[in-house]
Coordinates of C-alpha atoms and ligand atoms in Angstrom, one line a residue:
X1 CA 21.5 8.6 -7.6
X2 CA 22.9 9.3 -10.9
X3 CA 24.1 12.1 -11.6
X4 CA 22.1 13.0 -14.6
X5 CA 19.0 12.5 -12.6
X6 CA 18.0 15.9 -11.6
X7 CA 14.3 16.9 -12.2
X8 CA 13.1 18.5 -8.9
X9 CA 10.7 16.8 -7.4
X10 CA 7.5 18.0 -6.6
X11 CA 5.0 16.2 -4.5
X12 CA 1.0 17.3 -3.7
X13 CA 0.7 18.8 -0.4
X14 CA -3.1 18.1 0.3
X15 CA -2.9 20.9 3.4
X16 CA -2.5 23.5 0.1
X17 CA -4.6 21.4 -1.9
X18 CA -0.9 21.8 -4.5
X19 CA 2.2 20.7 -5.7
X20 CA 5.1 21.8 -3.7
X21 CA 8.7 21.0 -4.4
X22 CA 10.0 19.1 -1.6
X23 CA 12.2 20.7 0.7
X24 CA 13.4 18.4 3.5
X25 CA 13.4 19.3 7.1
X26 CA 16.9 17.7 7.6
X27 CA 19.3 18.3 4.1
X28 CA 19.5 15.1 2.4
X29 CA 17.4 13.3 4.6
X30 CA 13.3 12.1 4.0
X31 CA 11.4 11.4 6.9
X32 CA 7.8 10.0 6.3
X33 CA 5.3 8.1 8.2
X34 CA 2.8 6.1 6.7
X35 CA -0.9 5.2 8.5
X36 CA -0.9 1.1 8.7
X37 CA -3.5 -1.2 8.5
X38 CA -5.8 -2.0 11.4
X39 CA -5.8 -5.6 12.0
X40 CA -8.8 -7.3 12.8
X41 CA -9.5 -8.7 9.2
X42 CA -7.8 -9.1 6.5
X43 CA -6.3 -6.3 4.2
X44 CA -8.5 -5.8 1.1
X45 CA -6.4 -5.0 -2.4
X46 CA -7.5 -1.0 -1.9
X47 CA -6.0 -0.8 1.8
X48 CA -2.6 -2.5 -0.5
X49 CA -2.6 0.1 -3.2
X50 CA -2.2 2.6 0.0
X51 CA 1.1 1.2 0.5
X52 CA 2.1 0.6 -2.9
X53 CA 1.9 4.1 -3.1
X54 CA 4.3 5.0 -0.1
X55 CA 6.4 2.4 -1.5
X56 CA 6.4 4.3 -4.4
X57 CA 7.0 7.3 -2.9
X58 CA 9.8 5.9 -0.7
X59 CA 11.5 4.2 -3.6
X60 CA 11.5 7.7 -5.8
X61 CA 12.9 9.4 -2.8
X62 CA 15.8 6.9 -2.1
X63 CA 16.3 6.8 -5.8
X64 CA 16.6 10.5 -5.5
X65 CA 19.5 10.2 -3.3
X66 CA 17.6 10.8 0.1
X67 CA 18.5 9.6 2.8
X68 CA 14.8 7.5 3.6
X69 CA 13.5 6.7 7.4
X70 CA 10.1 5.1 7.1
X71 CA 7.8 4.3 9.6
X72 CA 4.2 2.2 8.8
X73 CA 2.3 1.6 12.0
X74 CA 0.0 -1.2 13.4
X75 CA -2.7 -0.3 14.9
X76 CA -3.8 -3.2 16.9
X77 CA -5.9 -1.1 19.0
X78 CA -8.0 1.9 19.3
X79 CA -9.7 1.9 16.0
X80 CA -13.6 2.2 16.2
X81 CA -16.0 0.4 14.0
X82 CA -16.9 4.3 12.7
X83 CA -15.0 7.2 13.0
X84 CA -17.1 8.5 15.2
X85 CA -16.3 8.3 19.2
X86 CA -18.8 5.8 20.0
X87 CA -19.0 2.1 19.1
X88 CA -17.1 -1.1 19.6
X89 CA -13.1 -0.9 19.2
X90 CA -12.7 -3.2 16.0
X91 CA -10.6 -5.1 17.7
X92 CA -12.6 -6.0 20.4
X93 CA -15.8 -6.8 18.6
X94 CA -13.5 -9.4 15.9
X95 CA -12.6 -11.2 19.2
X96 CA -16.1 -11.3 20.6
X97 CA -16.9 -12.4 17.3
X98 CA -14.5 -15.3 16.7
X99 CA -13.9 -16.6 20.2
X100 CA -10.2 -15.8 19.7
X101 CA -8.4 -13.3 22.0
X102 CA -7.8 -9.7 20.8
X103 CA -4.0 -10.6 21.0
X104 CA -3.9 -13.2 18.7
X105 CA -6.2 -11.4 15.7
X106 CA -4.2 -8.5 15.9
X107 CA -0.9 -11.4 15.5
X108 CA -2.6 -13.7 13.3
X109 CA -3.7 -10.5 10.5
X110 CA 0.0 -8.5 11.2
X111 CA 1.5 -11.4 9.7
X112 CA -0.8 -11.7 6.7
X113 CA -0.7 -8.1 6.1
X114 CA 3.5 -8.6 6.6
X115 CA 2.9 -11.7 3.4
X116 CA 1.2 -9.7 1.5
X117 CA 3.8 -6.7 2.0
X118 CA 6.6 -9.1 0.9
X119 CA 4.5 -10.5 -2.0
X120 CA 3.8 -7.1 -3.7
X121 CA 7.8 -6.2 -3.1
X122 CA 6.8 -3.3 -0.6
X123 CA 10.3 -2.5 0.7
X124 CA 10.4 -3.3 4.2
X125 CA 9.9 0.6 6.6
X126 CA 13.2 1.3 9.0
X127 CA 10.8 0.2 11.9
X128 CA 6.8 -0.9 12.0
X129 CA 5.6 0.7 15.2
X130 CA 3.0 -1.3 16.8
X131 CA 0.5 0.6 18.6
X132 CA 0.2 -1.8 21.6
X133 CA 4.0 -1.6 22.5
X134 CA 4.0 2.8 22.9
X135 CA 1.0 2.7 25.2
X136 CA 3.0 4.3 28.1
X137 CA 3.9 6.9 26.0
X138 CA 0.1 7.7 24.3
X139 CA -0.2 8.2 28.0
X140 CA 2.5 10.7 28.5
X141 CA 1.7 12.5 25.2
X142 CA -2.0 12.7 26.7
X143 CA -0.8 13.7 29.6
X144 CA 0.7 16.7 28.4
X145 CA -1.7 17.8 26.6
X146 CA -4.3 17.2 28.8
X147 CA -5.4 20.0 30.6
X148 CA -4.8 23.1 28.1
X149 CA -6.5 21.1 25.9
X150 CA -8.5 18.9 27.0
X151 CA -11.5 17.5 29.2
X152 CA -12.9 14.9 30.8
X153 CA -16.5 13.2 30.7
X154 CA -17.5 10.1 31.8
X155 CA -16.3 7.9 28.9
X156 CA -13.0 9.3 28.2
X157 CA -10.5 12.1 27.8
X158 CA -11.8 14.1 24.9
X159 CA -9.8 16.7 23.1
X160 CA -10.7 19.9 22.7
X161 CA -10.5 21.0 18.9
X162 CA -11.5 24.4 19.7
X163 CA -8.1 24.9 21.5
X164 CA -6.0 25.0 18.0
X165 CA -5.9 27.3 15.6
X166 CA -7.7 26.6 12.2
X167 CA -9.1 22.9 13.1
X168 CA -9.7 20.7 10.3
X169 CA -7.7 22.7 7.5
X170 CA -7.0 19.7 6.0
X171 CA -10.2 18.3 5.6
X172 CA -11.2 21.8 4.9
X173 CA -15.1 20.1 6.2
X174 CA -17.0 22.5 8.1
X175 CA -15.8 22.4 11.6
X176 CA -18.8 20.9 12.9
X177 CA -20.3 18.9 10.0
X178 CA -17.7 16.7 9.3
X179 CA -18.4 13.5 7.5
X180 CA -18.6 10.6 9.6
X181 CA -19.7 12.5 13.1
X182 CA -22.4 10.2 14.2
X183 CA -22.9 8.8 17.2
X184 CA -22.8 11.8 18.9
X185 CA -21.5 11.4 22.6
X186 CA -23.1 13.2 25.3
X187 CA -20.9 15.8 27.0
X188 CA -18.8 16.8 24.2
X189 CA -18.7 20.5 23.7
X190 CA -18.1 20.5 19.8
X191 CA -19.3 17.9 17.1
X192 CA -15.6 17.7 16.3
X193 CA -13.8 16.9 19.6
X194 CA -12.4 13.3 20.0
X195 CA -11.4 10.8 22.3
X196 CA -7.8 10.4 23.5
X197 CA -8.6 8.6 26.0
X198 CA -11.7 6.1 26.0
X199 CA -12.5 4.8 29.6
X200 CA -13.3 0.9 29.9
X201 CA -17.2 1.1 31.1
X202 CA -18.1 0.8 34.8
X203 CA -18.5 -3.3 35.2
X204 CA -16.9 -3.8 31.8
X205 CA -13.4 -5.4 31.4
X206 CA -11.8 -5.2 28.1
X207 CA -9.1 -7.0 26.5
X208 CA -6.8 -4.3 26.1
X209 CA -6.9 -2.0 28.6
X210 CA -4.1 -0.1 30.4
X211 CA -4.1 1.8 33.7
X212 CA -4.3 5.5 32.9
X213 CA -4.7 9.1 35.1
X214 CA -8.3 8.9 33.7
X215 CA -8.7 5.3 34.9
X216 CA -8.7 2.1 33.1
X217 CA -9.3 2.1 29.0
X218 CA -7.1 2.0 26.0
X219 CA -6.0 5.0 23.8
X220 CA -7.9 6.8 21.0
X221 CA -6.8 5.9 17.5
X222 CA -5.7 9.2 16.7
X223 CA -3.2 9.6 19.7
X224 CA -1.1 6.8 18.3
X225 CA -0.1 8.1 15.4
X226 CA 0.8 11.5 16.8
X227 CA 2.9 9.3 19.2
X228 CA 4.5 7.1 17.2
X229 CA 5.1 9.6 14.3
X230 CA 7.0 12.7 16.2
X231 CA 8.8 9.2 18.6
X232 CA 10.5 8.4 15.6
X233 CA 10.4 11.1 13.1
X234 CA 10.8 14.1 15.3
X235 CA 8.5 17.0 16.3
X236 CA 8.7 18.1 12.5
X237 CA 9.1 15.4 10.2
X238 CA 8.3 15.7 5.7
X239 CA 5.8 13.5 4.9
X240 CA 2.8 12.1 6.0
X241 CA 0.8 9.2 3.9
X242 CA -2.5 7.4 4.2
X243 CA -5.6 7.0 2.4
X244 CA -7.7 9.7 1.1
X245 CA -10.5 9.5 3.8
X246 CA -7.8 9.9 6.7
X247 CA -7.5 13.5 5.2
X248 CA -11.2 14.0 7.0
X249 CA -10.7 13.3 10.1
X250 CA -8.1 11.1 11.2
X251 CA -5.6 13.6 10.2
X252 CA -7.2 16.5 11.0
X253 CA -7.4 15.2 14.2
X254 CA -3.7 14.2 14.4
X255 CA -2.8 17.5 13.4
X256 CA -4.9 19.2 16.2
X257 CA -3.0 16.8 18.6
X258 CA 0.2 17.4 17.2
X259 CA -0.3 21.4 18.0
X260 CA -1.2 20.8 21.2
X261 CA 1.8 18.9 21.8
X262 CA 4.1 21.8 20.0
X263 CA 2.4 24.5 21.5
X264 CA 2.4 25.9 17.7
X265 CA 0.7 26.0 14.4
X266 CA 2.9 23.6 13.7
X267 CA 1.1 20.8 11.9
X268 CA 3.6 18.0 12.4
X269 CA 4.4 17.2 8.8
X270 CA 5.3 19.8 6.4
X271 CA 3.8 17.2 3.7
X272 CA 0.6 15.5 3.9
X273 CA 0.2 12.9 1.1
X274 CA -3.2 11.1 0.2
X275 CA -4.1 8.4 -2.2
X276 CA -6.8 7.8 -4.1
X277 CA -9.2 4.7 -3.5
X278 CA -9.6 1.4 -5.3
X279 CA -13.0 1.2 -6.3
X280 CA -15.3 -1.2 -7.7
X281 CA -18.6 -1.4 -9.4
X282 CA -20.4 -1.3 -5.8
X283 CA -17.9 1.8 -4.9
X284 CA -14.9 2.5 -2.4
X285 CA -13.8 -1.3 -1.5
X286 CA -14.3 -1.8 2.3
X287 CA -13.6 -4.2 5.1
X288 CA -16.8 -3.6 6.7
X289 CA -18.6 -4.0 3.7
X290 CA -18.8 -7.5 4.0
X291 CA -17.5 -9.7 0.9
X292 CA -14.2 -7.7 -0.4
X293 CA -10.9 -8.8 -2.4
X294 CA -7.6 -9.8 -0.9
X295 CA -4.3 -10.4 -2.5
X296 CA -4.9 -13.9 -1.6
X297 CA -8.3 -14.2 -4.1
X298 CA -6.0 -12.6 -7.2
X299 CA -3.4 -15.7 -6.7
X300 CA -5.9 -18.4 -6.0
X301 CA -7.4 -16.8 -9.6
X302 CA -3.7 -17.4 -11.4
X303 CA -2.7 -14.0 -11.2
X304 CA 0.7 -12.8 -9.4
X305 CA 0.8 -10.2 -7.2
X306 CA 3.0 -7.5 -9.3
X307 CA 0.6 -7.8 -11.5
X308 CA -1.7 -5.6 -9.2
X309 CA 1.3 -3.7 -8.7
X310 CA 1.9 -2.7 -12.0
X311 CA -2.0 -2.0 -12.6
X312 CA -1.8 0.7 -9.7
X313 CA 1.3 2.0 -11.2
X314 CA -0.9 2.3 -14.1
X315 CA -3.0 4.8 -12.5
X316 CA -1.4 7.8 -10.7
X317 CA -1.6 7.6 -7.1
X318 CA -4.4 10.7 -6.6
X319 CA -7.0 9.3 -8.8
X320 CA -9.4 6.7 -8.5
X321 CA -8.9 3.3 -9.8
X322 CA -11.8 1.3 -10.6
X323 CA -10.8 -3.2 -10.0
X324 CA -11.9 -5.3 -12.7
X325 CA -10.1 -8.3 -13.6
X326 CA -10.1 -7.3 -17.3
X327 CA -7.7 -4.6 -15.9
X328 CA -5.8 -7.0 -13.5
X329 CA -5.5 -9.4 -16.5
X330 CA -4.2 -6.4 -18.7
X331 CA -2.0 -5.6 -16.2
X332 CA -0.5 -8.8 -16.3
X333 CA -0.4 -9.6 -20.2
X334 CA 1.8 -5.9 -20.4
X335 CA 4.0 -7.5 -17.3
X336 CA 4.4 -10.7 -19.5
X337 CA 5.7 -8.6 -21.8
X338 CA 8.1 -6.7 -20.0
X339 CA 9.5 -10.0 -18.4
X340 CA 10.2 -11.5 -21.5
X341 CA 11.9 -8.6 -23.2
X342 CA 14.1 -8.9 -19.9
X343 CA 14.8 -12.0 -20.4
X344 CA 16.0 -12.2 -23.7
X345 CA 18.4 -9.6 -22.8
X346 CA 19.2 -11.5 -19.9
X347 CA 20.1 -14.3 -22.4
X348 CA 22.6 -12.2 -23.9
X349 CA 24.5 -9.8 -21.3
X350 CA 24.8 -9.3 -17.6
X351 CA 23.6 -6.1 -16.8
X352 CA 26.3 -3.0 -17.2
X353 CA 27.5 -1.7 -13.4
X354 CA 25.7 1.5 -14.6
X355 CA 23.9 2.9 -17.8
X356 CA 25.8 5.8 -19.6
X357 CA 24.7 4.8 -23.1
X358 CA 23.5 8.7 -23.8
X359 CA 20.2 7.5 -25.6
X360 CA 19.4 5.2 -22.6
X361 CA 20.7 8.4 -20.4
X362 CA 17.8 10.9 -22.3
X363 CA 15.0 8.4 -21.7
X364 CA 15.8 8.2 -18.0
X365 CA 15.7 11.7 -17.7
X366 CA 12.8 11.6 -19.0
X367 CA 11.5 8.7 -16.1
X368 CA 12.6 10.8 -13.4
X369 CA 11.3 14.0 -14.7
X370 CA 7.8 11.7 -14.9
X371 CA 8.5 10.7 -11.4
X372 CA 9.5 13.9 -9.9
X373 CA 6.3 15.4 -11.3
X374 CA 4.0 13.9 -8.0
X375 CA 5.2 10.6 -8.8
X376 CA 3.4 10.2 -12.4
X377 CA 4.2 6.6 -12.8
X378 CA 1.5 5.9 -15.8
X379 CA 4.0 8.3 -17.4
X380 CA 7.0 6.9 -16.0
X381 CA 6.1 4.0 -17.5
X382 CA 5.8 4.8 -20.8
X383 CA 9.5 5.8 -20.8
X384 CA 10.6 2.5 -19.5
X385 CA 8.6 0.9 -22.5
X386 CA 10.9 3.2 -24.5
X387 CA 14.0 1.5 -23.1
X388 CA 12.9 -1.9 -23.3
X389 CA 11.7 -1.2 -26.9
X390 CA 15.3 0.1 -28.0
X391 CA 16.5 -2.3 -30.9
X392 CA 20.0 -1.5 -31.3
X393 CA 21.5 -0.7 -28.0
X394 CA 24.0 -2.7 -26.1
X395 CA 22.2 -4.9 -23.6
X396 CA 24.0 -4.7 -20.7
X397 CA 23.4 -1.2 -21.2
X398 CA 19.8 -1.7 -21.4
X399 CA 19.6 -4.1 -18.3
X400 CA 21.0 -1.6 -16.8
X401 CA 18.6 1.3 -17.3
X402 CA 15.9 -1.2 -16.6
X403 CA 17.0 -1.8 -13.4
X404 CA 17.6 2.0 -12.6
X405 CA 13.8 2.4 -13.8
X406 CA 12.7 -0.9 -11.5
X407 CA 14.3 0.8 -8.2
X408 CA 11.4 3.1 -8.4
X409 CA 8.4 0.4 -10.1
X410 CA 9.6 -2.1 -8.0
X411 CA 8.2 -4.4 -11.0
X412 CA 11.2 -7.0 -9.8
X413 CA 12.3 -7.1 -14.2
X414 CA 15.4 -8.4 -13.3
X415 CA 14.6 -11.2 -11.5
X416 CA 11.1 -12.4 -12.4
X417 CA 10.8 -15.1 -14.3
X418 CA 8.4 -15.5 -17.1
X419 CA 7.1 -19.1 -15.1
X420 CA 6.8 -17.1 -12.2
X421 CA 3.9 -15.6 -13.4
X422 CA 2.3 -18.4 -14.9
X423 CA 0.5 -19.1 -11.2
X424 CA -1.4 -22.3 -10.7
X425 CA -4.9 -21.3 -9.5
X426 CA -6.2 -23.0 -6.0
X427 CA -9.0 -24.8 -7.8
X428 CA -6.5 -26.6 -10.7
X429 CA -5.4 -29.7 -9.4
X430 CA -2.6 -30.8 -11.6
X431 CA 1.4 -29.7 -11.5
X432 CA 3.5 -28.0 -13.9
X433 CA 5.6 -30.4 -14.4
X434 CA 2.5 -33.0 -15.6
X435 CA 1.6 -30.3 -18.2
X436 CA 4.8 -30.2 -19.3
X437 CA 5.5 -33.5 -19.8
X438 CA 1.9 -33.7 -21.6
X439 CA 3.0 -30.8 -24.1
X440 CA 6.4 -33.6 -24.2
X441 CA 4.4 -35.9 -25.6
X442 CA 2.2 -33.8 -27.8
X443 CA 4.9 -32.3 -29.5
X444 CA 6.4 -35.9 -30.3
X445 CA 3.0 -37.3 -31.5
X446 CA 2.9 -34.3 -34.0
X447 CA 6.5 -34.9 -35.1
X448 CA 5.3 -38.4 -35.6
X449 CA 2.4 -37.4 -37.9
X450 CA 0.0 -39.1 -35.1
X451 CA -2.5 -36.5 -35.4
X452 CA -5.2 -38.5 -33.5
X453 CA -3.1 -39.0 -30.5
X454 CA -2.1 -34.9 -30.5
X455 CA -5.4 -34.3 -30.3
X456 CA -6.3 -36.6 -27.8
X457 CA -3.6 -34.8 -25.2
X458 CA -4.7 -31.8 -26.2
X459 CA -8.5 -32.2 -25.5
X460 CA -7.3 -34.1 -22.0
X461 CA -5.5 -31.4 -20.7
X462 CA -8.5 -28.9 -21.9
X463 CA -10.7 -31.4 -19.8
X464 CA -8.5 -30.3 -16.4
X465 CA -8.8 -26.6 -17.1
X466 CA -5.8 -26.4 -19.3
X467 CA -5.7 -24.4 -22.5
X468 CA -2.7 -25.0 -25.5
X469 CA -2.4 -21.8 -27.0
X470 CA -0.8 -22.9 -30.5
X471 CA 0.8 -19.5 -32.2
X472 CA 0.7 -17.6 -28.7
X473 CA 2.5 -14.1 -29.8
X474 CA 3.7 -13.8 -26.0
X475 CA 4.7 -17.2 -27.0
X476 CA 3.2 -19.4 -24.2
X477 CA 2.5 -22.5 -24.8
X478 CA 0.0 -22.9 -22.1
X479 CA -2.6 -21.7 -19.6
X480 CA -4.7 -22.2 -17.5
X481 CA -8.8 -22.0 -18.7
X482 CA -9.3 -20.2 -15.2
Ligands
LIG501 P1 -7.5 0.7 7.6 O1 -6.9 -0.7 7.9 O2 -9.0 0.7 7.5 O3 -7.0 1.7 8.7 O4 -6.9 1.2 6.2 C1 -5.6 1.1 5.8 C2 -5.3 2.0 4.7 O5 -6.0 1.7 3.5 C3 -5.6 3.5 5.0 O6 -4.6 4.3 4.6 C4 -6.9 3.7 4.2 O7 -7.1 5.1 4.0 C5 -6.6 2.9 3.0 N1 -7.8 2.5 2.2 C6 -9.0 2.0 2.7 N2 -9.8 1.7 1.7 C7 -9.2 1.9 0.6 C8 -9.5 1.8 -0.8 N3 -10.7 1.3 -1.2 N4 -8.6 2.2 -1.7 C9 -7.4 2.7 -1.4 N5 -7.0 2.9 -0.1 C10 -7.9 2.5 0.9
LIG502 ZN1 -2.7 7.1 11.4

């Protein structure tokens, strides 16, 4: 960190429902965990804008000189079609579905969630904890839990979430008319208990199932994250992230598990972080809504991937954000932009080893006061335009406060290349280079005075899709008619 960078940063605490300046259980240190994806489908763009956000958020804390351990789990078991206690395991009911094994979903959509991770320049967590691989100590965490808290019926080990004090603060839901609490499974003694443990059915095998005190089965969803979060973060760690409908039960239910476990009030995080959803015109984007958007569909379309980046940084993190591809597209034209202005100055200077220009110094204040305020990146935003719009300063000094401002967007401005955007989409079957050598040719007819022949390129390459955009103020000669 710089040393003029000094805002204190205040993050909202959903278990107050308020913005709390953050005070770190270990000085100097930030410790958060981050609910992964569940892979038995693709990830949908809305799932992605979860971890842009604690990208975000782990970027603005290393860039505030913490010292950041991140965890983002897998959960490649354990997660039920509702969040209810009864159902398939999603898991389970892809494989049934596809004829594939269990195993090889949960491999086959890790590593397309890992592309898309990479493609949106999410900065790789100190360690992705895979639910599958800390079974033996789901069991052990169960185990000690189990009989002060809770009991057993025929289907599983269910906890008890009359046993800790103030159940469900977070969700602040009435303890026993929560949302989602269908199904209702016979033998539980409140609404709101939970599995921990869910038994493989008499006669049934399953393809992931461990030996356990409570007989065969596989662990509840819940337990893993309690596991896997205190394994590697400690008993008391800062900051907990997910979406925002994890705050209704999932983490209520993690916290209950997590003062068992303590013996305390103690609610495991001192920090529980929620984003907002992506939503379109139908509402919330889901996975088992059918039909729904991956990162995959916005590149086939022509559209890079930090272009949805920068339209989430658009929005702050705790509000909704409604998809269109007007916005995407947007998003992309002010991207263009920013690349270009980059570039130019990249043309000119290598960036300076740090910024002290003092005018460049005031407008990053300003940035991390915008970023430090619950990480306000619509603002922060606005304040690198600032920088990028500065006429008469030095440009290695600019490049320089760009890329101080890009450790936090994570926008990539220093390396992006205005081509890099200009993605070819699936259905376009023609190369770059053939456009270009078209535009060649084009250009010499029209130096020629062959009009005719101009034309005749130009209404060829409109033919395959392409579009010549004459007196382009972004300057780009082409694109494609997607
Ligand atoms: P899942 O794979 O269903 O466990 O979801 C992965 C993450 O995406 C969780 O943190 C969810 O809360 C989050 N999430 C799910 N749907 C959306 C959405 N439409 N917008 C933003 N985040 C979402
Ligand atoms: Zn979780």
């Amino acid at each position: 960190m710089t040393e003029s960078l000094s805002a204190p940063l205040t993050l909202f605490n959903s278990l107050t429902r308020s913005a709390e300046e953050f005070a770190p259980v270990n000085p100097g240190k930030a410790h958060v965990y981050t609910c992964g994806p569940t892979v038995y489908n693709f990830q949908h763009i809305g799932n992605m804008r979860a971890y842009i956000f604690a990208d975000t958020l782990g970027r603005t804390l290393s860039w505030k000189g913490y010292n950041l351990s991140h965890i983002i789990n897998i959960t490649d078991v354990g997660h039920l079609t509702s969040d209810a206690d009864a159902g398939d395991d999603k898991m389970e009911k892809a494989a049934s579905e596809t004829g594939k094994s269990a195993w090889d979903i949960a491999k086959f959509y890790t590593d397309a969630y890992w592309q898309d991770i990479e493609r949106l320049n999410i900065r790789q967590p100190a360690k992705w904890s895979i639910a599958t691989e800390h079974v033996e100590e789901m069991i052990a965490f169960a185990k000690s839990i189990a009989d002060t808290h809770c009991y057993e019926l025929d289907s599983g080990l269910y906890f008890d979430t009359s046993t800790v004090p103030d159940y469900g603060r977070l969700a602040r839901a009435k303890t026993d008319d929560g949302e989602g609490r269908i199904d209702p499974v016979e033998g539980k003694r409140h609404q709101t208990d939970f599995a921990i443990w869910r038994k493989t059915p008499a006669g049934e095998t399953r393809q992931m199932e461990w030996d356990s005190p409570w007989g065969k089965g596989a662990p509840g969803w819940h337990l893993e994250c309690s596991v896997m979060s205190k394994m590697y973060l400690g008993e008391t760690f800062d900051i907990h992230t997910g979406g925002i409908d994890h705050r209704e039960i999932h983490h209520p239910n993690e916290i209950a598990q997590n003062q068992a476990h303590s013996c305390s009030a103690d609610t495991g995080a001192n920090i529980w972080m929620h984003n907002n959803f992506l939503v379109d015109r139908g509402g919330k984007m889901s996975k088992s809504a059918g039909e729904f958007l991956t990162l995959q569909v916005l590149v086939d379309a022509g559209v890079h991937p930090l272009a949805y980046r920068l339209m989430c940084l658009q929005a702050h993190y705790r509000s909704e954000l409604e998809f269109t591809f007007e916005n995407l597209l947007a998003a992309l034209t002010r991207l263009k932009r920013m690349v270009m202005t980059v570039a130019q100055l990249r043309a000119d200077a290598e960036p300076a080893a740090a910024c002290t220009h003092p005018r460049l110094r005031e407008m990053l204040d300003a940035f991390d006061v915008a970023i430090s305020d619950d990480l306000n990146t619509p603002k922060a935003l606005t304040h690198l335009d600032e920088i990028l719009a500065q006429k008469k300063i030095d440009c290695s000094e600019k490049l320089a406060a760009i890329a101080e401002a890009d450790a936090v967007l994570g926008l990539n401005l220093l390396t992006l290349e205005r081509a890099d955007l200009r993605l070819r989409p699936a259905k376009v079957e023609f190369t770059e280079d053939e456009v270009e050598h078209q535009l060649n040719l084009r250009e010499e007819a029209k130096s020629n005075k062959n009009y005719p022949a101009a034309d005749a390129i130009r209404n060829e390459l409109a033919d395959n899709g392409v579009e010549i955009m004459d007196g382009d103020p972004l300057r780009w000669e082409w694109r494609i008619d997607a």
